[in-house]
CSV table of C-alpha atoms in Angstrom, one decimal:
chain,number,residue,atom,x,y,z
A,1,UNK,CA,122.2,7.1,135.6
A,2,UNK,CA,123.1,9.4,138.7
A,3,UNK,CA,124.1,12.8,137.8
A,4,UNK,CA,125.7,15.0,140.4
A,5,UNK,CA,124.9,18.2,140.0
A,6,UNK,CA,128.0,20.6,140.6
A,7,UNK,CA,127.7,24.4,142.3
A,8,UNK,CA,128.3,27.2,140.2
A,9,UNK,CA,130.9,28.9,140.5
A,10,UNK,CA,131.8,32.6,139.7
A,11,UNK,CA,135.1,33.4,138.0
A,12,UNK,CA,136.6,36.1,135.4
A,13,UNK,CA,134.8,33.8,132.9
A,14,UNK,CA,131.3,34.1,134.2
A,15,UNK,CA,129.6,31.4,136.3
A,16,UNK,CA,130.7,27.8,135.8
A,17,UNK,CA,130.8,24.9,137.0
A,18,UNK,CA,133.6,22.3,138.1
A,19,UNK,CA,133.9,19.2,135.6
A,20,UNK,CA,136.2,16.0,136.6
A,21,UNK,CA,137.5,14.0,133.8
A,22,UNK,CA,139.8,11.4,132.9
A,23,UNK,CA,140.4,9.0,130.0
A,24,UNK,CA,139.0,5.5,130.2
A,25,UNK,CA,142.1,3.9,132.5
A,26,UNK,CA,142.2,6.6,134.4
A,27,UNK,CA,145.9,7.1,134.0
A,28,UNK,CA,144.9,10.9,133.3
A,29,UNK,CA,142.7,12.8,135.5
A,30,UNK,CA,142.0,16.4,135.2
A,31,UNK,CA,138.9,19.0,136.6
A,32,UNK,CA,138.1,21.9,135.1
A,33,UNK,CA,135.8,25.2,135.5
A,34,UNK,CA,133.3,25.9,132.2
A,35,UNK,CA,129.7,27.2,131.5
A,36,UNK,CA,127.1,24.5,132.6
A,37,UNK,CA,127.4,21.8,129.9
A,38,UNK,CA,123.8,21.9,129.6
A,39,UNK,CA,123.8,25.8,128.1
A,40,UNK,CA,127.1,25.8,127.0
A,41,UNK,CA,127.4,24.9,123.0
A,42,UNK,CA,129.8,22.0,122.1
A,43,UNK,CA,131.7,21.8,119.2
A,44,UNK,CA,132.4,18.4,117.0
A,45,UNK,CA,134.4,19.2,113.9
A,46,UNK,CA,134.5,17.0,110.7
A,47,UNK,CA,138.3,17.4,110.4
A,48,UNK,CA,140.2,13.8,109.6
A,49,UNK,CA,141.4,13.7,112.9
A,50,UNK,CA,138.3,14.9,115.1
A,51,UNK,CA,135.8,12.6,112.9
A,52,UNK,CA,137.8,9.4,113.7
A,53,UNK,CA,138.6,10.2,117.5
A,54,UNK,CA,135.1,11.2,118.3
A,55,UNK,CA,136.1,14.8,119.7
A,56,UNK,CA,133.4,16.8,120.9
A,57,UNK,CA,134.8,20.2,121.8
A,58,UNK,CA,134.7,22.6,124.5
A,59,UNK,CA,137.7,25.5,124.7
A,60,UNK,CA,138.6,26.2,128.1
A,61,UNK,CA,141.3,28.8,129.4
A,62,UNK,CA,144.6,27.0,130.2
A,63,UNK,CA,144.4,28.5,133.6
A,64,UNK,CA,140.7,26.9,134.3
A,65,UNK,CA,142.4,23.2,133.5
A,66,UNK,CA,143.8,21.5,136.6
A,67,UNK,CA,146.2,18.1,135.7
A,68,UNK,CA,145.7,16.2,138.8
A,69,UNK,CA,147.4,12.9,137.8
A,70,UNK,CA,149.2,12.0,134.4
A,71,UNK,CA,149.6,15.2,132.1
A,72,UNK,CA,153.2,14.2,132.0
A,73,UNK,CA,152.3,11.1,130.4
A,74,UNK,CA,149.9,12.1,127.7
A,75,UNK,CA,151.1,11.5,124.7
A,76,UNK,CA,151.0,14.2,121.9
A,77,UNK,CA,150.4,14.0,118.1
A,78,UNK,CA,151.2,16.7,115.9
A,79,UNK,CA,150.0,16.7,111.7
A,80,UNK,CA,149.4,19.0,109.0
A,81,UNK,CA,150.8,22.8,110.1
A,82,UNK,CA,152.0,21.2,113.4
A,83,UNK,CA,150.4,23.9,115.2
A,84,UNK,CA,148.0,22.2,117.4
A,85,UNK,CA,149.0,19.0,120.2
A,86,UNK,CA,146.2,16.2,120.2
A,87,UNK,CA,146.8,14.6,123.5
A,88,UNK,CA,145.5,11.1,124.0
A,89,UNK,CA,146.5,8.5,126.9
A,90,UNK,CA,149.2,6.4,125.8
A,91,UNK,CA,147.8,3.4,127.8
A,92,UNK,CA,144.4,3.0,126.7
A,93,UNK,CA,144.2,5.4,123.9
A,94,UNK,CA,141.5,8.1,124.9
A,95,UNK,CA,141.5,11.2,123.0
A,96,UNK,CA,141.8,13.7,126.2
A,97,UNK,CA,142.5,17.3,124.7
A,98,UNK,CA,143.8,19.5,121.9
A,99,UNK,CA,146.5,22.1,122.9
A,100,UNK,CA,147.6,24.6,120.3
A,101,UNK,CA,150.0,25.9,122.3
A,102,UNK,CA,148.7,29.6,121.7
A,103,UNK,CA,149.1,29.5,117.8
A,104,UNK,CA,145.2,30.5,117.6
A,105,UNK,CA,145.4,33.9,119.8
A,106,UNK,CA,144.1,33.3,123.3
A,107,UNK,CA,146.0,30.5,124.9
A,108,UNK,CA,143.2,28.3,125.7
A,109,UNK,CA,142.9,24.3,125.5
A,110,UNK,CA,140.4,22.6,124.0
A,111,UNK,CA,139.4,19.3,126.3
A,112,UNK,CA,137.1,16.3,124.6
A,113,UNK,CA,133.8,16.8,126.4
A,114,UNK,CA,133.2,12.9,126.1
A,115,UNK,CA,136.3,12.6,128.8
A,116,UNK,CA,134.0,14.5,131.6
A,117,UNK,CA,132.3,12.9,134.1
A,118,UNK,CA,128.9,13.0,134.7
A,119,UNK,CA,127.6,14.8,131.4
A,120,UNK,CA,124.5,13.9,129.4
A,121,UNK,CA,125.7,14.2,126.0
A,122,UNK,CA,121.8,14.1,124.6
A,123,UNK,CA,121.3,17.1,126.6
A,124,UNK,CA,124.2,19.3,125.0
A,125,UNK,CA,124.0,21.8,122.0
A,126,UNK,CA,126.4,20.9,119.4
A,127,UNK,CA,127.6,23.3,117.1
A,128,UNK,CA,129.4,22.1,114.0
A,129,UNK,CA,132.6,23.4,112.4
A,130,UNK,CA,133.6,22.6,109.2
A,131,UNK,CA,137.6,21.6,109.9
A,132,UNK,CA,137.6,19.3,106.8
A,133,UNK,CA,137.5,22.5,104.4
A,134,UNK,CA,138.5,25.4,106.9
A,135,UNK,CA,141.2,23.6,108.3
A,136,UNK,CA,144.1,23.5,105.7
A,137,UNK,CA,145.0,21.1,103.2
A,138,UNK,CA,143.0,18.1,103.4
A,139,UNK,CA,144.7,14.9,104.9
A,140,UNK,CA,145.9,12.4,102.4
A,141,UNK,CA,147.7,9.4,104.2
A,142,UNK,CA,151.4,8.5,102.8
């Protein structure tokens, strides 16, 4: 598989690089500016929701996320404290981003690594947060 290989890029955040993503139909399409994905840690979280979407997280600024077709279409899902806004694609389902709306501190989003293109995900150091106990309540369905 080709991999392009993106210039870095300084910024108030340090040197990054510019990622392209979309979700599988490509109904959403966004780019955004972050550490080399190779160096960079990612985190997956074993919280109900993360575990069954497959999230693998990387927190971004809000103002390094560009929408470039379809953010007014996402469709949001709130549970639990309501704080945070899962975002997923409301035409083929892709899990695309969490947005807590600045109920964390620093308003920054968090965007589902697996929706970038052109990332090895072998190559990437995961990190692993325990949402499941850390996160509140655990889930119980109705």
């Amino acid at each position: 598989m080709f991999f392009r290989v993106a210039e870095l890029i300084n910024t108030k955040h340090g040197r990054c690089r510019q990622y392209y993503g979309n979700c599988h139909c490509a109904r959403i399409k966004f780019k955004t500016l972050l550490p080399s994905l190779d160096e960079h840690e990612v985190q997956v979280c074993n919280c109900s929701i993360c575990s069954r979407n497959g999230y693998l997280h990387v927190y971004v600024p809000r103002e390094e996320v560009e929408w470039l077709k379809g953010e007014n279409s996402t469709k949001g899902y709130y549970f639990g404290g309501k704080q945070a806004e899962h975002k997923f694609c409301p035409n083929c389902g892709s899990s695309i981003s969490v947005d807590p709306h600045g109920a964390f501190g620093p308003d920054w989003v968090s965007i589902n690594v697996r929706m970038l293109q052109d990332v090895d995900l072998e190559k990437m150091k995961i990190k692993t947060f325990d949402g499941r106990n850390k996160l509140g309540p655990p889930y119980r369905p109705d």
